PDB file of C-alpha atoms in Angstrom:
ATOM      1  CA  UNK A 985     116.489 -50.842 -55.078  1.00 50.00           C
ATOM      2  CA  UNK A 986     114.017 -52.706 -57.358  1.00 50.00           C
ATOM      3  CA  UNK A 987     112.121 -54.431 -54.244  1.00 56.00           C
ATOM      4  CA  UNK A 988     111.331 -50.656 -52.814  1.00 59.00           C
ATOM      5  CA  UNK A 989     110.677 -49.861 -56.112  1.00 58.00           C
ATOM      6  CA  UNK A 990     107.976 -52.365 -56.213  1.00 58.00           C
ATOM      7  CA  UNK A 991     107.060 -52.159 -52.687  1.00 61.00           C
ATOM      8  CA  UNK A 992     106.258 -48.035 -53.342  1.00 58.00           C
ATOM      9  CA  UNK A 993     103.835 -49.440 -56.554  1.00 65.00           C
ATOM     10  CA  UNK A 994     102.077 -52.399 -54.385  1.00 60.00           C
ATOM     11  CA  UNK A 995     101.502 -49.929 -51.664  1.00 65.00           C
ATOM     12  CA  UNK A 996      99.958 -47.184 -54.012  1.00 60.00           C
ATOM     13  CA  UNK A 997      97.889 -49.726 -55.833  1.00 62.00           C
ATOM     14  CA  UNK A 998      96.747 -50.738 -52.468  1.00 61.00           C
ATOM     15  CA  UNK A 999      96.021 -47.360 -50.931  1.00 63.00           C
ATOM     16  CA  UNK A1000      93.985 -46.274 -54.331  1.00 57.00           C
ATOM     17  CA  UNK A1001      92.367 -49.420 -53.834  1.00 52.00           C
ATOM     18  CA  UNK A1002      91.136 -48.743 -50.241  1.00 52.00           C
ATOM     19  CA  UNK A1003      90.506 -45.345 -51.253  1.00 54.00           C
ATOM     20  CA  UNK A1004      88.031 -46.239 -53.873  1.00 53.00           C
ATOM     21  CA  UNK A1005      86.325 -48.845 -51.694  1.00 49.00           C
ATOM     22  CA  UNK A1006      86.104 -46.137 -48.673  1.00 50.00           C
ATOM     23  CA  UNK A1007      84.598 -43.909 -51.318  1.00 47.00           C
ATOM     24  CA  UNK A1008      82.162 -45.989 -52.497  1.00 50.00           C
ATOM     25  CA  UNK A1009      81.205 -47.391 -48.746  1.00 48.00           C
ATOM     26  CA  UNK A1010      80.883 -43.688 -48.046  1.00 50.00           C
ATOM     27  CA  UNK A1011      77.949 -43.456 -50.931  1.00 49.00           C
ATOM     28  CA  UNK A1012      76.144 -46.671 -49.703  1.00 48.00           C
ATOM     29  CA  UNK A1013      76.068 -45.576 -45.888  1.00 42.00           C
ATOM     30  CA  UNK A1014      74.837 -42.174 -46.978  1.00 42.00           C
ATOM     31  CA  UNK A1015      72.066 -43.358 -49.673  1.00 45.00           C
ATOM     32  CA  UNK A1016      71.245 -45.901 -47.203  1.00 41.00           C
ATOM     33  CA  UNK A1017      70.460 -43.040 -44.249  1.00 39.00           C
ATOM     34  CA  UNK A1018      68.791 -40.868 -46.718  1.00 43.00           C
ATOM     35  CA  UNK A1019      66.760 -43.941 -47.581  1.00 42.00           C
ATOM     36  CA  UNK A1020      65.536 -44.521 -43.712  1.00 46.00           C
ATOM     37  CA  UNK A1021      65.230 -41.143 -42.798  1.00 46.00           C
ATOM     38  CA  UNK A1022      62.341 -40.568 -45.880  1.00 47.00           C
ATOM     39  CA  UNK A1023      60.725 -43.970 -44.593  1.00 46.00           C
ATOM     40  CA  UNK A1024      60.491 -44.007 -41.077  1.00 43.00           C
ATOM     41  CA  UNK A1025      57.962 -41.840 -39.403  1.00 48.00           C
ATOM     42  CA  UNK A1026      58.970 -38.518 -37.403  1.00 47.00           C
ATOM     43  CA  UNK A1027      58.390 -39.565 -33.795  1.00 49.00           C
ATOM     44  CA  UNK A1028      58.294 -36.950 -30.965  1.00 45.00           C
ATOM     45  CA  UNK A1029      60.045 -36.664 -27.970  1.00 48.00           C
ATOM     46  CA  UNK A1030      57.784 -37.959 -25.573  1.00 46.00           C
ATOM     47  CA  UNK A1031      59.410 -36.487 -22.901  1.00 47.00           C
ATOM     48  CA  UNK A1032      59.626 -32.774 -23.975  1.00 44.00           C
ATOM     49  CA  UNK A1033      56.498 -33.061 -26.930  1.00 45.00           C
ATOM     50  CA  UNK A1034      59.459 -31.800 -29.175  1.00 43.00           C
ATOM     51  CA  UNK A1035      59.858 -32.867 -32.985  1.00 43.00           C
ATOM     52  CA  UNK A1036      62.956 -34.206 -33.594  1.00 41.00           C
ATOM     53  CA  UNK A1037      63.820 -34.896 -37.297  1.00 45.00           C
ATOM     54  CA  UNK A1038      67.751 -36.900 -37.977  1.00 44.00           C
ATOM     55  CA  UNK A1039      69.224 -35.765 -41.323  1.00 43.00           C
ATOM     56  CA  UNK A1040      71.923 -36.549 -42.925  1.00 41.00           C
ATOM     57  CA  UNK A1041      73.826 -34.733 -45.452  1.00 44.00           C
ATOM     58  CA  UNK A1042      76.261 -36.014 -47.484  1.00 44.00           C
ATOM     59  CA  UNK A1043      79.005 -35.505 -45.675  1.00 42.00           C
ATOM     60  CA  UNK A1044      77.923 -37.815 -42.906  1.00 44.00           C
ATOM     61  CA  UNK A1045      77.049 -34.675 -40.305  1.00 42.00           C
ATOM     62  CA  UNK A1046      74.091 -35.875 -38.142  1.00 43.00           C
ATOM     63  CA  UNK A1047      71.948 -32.380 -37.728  1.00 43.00           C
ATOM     64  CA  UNK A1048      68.730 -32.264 -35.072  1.00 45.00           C
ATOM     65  CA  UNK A1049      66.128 -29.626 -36.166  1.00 44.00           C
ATOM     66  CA  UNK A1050      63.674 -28.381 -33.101  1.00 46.00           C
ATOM     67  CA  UNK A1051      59.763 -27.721 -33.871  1.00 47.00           C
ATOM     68  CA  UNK A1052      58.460 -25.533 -32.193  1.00 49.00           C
ATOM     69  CA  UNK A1053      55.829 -27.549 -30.078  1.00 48.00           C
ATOM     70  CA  UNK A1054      51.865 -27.203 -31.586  1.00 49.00           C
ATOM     71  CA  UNK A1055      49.736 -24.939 -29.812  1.00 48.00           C
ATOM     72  CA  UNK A1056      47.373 -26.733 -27.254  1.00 51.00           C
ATOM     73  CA  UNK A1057      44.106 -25.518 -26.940  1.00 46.00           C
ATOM     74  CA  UNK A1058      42.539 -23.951 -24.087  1.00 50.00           C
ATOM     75  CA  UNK A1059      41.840 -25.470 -21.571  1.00 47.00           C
ATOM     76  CA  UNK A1060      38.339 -26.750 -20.994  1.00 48.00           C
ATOM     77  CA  UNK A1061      36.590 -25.806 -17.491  1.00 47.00           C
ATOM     78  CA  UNK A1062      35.114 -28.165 -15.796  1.00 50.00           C
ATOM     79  CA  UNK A1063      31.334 -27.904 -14.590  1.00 47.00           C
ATOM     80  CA  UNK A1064      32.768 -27.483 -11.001  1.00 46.00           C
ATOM     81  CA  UNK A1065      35.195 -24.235 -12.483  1.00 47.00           C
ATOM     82  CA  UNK A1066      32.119 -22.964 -14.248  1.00 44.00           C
ATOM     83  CA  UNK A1067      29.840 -23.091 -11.612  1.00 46.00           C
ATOM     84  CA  UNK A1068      32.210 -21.379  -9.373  1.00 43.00           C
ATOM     85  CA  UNK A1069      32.976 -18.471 -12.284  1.00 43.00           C
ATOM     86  CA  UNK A1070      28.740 -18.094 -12.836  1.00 44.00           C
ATOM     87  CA  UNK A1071      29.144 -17.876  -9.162  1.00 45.00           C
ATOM     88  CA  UNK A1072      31.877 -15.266  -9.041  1.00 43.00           C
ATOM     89  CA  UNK A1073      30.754 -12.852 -12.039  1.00 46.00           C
ATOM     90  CA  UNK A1074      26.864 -13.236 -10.884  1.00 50.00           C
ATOM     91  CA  UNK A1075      25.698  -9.559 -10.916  1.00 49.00           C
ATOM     92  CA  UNK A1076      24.893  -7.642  -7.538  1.00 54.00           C
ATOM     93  CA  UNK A1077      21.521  -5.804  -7.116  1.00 53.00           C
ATOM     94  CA  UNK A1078      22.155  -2.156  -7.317  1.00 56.00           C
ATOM     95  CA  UNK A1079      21.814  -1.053  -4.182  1.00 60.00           C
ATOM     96  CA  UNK A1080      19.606   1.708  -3.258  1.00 54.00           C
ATOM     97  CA  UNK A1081      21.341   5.217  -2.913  1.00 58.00           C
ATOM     98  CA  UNK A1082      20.676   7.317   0.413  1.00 53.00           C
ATOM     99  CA  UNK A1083      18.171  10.366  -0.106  1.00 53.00           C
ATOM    100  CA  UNK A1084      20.449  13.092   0.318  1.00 55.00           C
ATOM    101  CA  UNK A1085      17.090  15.470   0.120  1.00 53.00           C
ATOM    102  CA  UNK A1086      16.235  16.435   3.900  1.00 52.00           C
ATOM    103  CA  UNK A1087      13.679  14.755   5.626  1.00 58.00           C
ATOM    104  CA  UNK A1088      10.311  17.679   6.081  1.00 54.00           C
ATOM    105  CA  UNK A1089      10.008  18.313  10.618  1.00 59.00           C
ATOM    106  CA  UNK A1090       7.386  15.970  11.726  1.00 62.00           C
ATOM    107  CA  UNK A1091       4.184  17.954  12.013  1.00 64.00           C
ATOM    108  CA  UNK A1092       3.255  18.443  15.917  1.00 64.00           C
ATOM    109  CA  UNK A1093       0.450  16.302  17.018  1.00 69.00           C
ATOM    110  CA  UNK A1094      -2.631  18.076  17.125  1.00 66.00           C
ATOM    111  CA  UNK A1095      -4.838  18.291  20.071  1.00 63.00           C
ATOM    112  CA  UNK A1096      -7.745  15.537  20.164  1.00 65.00           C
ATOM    113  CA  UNK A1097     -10.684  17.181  19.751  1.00 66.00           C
ATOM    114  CA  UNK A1098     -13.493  15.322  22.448  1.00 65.00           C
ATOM    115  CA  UNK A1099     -17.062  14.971  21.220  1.00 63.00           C
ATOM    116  CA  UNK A1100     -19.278  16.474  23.594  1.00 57.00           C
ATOM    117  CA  UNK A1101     -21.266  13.356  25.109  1.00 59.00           C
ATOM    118  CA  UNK A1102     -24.604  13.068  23.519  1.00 56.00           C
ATOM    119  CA  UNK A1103     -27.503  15.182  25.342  1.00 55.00           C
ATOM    120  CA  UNK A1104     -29.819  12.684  27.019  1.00 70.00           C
ATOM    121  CA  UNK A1105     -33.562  13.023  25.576  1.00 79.00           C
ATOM    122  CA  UNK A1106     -36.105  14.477  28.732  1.00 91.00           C
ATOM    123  CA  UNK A1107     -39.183  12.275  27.645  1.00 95.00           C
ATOM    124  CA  UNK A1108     -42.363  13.877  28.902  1.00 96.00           C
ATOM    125  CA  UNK A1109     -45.740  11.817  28.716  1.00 96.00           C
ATOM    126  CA  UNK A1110     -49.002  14.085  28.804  1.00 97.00           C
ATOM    127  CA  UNK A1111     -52.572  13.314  28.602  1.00 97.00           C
ATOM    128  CA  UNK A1112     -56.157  15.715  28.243  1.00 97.00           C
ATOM    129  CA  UNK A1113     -58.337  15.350  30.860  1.00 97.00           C
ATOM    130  CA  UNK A1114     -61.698  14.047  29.572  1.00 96.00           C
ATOM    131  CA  UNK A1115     -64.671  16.533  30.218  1.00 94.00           C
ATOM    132  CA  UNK A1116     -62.143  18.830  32.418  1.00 94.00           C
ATOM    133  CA  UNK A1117     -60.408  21.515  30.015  1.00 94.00           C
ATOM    134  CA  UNK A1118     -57.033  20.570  31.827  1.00 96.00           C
ATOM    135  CA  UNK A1119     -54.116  19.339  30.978  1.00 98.00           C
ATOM    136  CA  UNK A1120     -52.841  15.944  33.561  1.00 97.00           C
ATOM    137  CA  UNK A1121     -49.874  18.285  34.600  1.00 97.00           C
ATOM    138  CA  UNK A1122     -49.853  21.520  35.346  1.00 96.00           C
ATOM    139  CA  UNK A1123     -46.018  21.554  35.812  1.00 97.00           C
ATOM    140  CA  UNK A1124     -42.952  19.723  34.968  1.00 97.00           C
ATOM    141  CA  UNK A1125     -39.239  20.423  34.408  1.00 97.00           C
ATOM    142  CA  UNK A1126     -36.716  19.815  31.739  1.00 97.00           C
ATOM    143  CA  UNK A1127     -32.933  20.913  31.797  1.00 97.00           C
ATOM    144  CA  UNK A1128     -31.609  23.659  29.740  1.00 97.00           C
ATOM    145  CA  UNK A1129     -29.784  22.685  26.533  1.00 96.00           C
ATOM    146  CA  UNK A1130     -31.550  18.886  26.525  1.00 96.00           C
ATOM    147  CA  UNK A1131     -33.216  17.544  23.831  1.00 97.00           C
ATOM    148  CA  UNK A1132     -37.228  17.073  25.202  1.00 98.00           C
ATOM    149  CA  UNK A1133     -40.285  14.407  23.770  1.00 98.00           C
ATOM    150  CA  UNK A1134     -43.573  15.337  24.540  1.00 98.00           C
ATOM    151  CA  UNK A1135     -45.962  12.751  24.077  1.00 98.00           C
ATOM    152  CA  UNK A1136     -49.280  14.213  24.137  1.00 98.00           C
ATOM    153  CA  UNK A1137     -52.426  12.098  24.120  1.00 98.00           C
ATOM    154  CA  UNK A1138     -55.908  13.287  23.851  1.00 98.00           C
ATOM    155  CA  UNK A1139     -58.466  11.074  25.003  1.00 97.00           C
ATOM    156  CA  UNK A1140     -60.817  14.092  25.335  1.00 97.00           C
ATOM    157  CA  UNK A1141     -63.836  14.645  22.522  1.00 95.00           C
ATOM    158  CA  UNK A1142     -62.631  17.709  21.621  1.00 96.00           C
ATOM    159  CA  UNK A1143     -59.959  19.638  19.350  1.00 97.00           C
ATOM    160  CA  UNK A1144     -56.651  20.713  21.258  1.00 98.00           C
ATOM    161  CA  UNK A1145     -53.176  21.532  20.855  1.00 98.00           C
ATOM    162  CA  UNK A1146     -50.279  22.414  22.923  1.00 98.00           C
ATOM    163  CA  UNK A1147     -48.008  25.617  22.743  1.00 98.00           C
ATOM    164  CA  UNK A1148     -44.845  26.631  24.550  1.00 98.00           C
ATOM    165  CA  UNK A1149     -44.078  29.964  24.831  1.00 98.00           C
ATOM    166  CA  UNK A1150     -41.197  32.518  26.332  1.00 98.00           C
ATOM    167  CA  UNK A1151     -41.875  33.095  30.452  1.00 98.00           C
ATOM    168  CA  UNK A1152     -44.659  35.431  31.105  1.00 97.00           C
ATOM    169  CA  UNK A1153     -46.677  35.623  27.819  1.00 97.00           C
ATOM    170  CA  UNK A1154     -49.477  33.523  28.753  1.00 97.00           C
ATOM    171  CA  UNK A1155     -52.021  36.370  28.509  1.00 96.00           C
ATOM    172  CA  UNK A1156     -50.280  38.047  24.808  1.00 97.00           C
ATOM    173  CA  UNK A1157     -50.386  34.398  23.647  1.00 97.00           C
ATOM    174  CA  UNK A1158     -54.291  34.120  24.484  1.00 96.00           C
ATOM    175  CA  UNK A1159     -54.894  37.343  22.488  1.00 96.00           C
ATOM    176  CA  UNK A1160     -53.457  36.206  19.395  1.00 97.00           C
ATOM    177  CA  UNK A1161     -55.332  33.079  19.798  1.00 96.00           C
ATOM    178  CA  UNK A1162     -58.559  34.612  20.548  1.00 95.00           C
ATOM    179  CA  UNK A1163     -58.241  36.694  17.189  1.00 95.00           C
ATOM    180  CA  UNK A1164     -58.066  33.899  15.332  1.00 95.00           C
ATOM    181  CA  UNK A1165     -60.905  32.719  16.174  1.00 93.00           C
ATOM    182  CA  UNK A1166     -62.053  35.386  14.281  1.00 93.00           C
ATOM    183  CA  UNK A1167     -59.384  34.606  11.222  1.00 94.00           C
ATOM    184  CA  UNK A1168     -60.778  32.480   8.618  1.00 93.00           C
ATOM    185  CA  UNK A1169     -57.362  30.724   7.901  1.00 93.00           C
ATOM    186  CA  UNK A1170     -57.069  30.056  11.932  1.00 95.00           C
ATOM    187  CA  UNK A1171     -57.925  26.579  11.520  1.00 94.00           C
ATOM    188  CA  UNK A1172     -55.417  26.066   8.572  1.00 94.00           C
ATOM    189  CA  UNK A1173     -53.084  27.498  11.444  1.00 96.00           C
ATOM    190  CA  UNK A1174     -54.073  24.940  13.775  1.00 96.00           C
ATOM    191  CA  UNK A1175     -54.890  28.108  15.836  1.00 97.00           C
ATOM    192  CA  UNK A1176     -51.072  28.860  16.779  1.00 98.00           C
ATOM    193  CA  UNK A1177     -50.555  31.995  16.303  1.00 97.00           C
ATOM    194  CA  UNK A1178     -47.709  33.612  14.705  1.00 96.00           C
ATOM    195  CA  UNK A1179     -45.790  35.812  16.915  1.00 97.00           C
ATOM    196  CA  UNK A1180     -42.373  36.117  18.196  1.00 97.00           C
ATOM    197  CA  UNK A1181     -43.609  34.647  21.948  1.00 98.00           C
ATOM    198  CA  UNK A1182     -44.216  31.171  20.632  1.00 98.00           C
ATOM    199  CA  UNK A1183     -41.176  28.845  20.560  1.00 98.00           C
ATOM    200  CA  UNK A1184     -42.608  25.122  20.067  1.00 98.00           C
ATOM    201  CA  UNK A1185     -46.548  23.650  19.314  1.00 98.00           C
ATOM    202  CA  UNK A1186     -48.552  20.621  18.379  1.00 98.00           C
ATOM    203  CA  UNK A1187     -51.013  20.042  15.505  1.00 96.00           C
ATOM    204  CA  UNK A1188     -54.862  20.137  16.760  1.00 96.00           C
ATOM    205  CA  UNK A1189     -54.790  16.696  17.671  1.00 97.00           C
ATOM    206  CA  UNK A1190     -58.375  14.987  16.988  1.00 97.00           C
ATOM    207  CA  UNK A1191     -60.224  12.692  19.671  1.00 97.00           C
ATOM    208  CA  UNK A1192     -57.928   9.571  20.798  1.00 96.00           C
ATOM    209  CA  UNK A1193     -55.103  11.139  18.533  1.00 97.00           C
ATOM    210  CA  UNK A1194     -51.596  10.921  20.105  1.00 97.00           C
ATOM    211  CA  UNK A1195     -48.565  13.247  18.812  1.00 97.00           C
ATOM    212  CA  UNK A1196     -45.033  13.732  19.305  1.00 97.00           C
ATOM    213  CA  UNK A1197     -43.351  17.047  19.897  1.00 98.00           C
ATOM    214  CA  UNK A1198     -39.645  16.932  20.059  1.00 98.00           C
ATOM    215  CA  UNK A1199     -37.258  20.138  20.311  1.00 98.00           C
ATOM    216  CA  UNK A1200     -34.084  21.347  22.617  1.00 98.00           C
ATOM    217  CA  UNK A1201     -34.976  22.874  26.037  1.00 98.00           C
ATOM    218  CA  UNK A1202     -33.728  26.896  25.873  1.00 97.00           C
ATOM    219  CA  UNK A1203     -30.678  27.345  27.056  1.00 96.00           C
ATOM    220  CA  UNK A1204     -32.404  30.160  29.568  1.00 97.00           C
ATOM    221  CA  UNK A1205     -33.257  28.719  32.832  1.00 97.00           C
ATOM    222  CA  UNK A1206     -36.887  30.146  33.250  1.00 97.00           C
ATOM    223  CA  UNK A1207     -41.004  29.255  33.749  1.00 98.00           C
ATOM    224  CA  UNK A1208     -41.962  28.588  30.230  1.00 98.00           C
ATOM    225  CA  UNK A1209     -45.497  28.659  29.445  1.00 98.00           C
ATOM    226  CA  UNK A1210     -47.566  25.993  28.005  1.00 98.00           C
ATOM    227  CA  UNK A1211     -51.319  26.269  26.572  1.00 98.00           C
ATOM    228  CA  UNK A1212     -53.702  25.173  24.553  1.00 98.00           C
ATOM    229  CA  UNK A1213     -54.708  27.892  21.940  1.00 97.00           C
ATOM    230  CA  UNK A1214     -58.049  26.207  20.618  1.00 97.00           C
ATOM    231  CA  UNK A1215     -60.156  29.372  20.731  1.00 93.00           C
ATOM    232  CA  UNK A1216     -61.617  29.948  24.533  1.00 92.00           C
ATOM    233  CA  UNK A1217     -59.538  27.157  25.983  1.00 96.00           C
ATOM    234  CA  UNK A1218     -56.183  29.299  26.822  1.00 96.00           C
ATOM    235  CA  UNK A1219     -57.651  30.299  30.370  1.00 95.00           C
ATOM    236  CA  UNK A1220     -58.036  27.154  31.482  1.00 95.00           C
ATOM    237  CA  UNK A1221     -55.958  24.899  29.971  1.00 97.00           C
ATOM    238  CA  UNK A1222     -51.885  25.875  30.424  1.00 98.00           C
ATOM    239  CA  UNK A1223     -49.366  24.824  32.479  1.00 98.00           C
ATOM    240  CA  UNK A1224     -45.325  25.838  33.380  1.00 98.00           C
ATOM    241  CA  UNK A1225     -42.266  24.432  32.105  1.00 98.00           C
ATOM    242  CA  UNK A1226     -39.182  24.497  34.364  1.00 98.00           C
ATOM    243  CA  UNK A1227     -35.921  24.539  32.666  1.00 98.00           C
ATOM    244  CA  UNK A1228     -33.353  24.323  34.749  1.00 97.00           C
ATOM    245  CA  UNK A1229     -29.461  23.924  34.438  1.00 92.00           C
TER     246      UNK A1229
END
């Protein structure tokens, strides 16, 4: 009974014993933890890029605590990527809208209008007989509508002039020209006189003078009359003009 007895006390003693040192291990392990976990650096998973931080509590309990992983900045594009966006977003030219207004009817073409071909010039070279009171044709023909150059030269020693008149007025033309002979202002006339008869005339053209009449041919085919209207030469000195189509 006494050997239990002291068995019981040796094994209390012996449990409070072990208690205390358990107790006091307990304290050492946990001081010691808390001691490397304020020490050592966080280090992050590698794998996932997650924080991991080991605590322990007093009690022993390992806990694991998950950061949230730190926001990663945009990405940078490349000069290739960039290129290819300018590329992509480069702005179109607008492009011209159809005219919805309606086109006007093309105009008809209008009709060519032809120049008549230039009227060929009927050149006509006359002379004075010297000494004869005649002209060095007594005929010669031009053609109705054509533009005519008379050349008239007078080689003679005397005054004279040429005038053309309308078909059969030879003798009313040598009246008026015989009156003003009589007219004081004849000569300032050049002796042509003025009457409805006369169509074309010449200055008094001096000795060796030369002059140039030019007009258009009636368009009347006829016998035109041409004379000299120096006062007393009319009878003598005239002539016919053919114009003919």
């Amino acid at each position: 009974m006494k050997n239990n007895l002291f068995l019981y006390l040796c094994l209390g003693t012996f449990i409070a014993c072990a208690s205390e040192t358990k107790t006091q291990s307990e304290g050492e392990v946990t001081e010691a933890i808390t001691l490397d976990n304020q020490e050592a650096p966080v280090q992050p998973d590698t794998d996932t890029g997650v924080v991991v931080e080991e605590t322990y509590e007093g009690s022993g309990t390992l806990t694991e605590t998950e950061e949230e992983p730190a926001s990663q900045p945009d990405a940078v594009a490349t000069p290739a990527e960039a290129k290819s966006v300018a590329t992509t977003t480069e702005a179109k030219p607008a492009q011209p809208k159809a005219s919805t207004t309606p086109k006007a009817a093309a105009k008809p073409a209008e009709p060519v209008q032809t120049k008549p071909a230039p009227v060929q010039a009927n050149t006509v070279i006359m002379s004075i007989v010297p000494d004869m009171m005649k002209f060095d044709k007594e005929v010669f023909t031009v053609i109705a509508g054509q533009k005519v150059i008379i050349e008239l030269e007078n080689p003679d020693g005397m005054q004279h002039n040429m005038v053309i008149s309308k078909p059969g007025t030879l003798k009313e033309v040598g009246a008026a020209a015989d009156a003003l002979a009589r007219d004081p202002k004849g000569a300032q006339l050049n002796y042509v006189p003025q009457i409805p008869a006369v169509l074309f005339a010449t200055k008094l053209l001096n000795p060796e003078e030369v002059v140039t009449l030019t007009f258009t041919a009636p368009s009347e085919p006829g016998d035109y009359t041409f004379v000299c209207t120096f006062p007393g030469h009319w009878r003598m000195m005239n002539g016919i003009m053919k114009v003919t189509k």
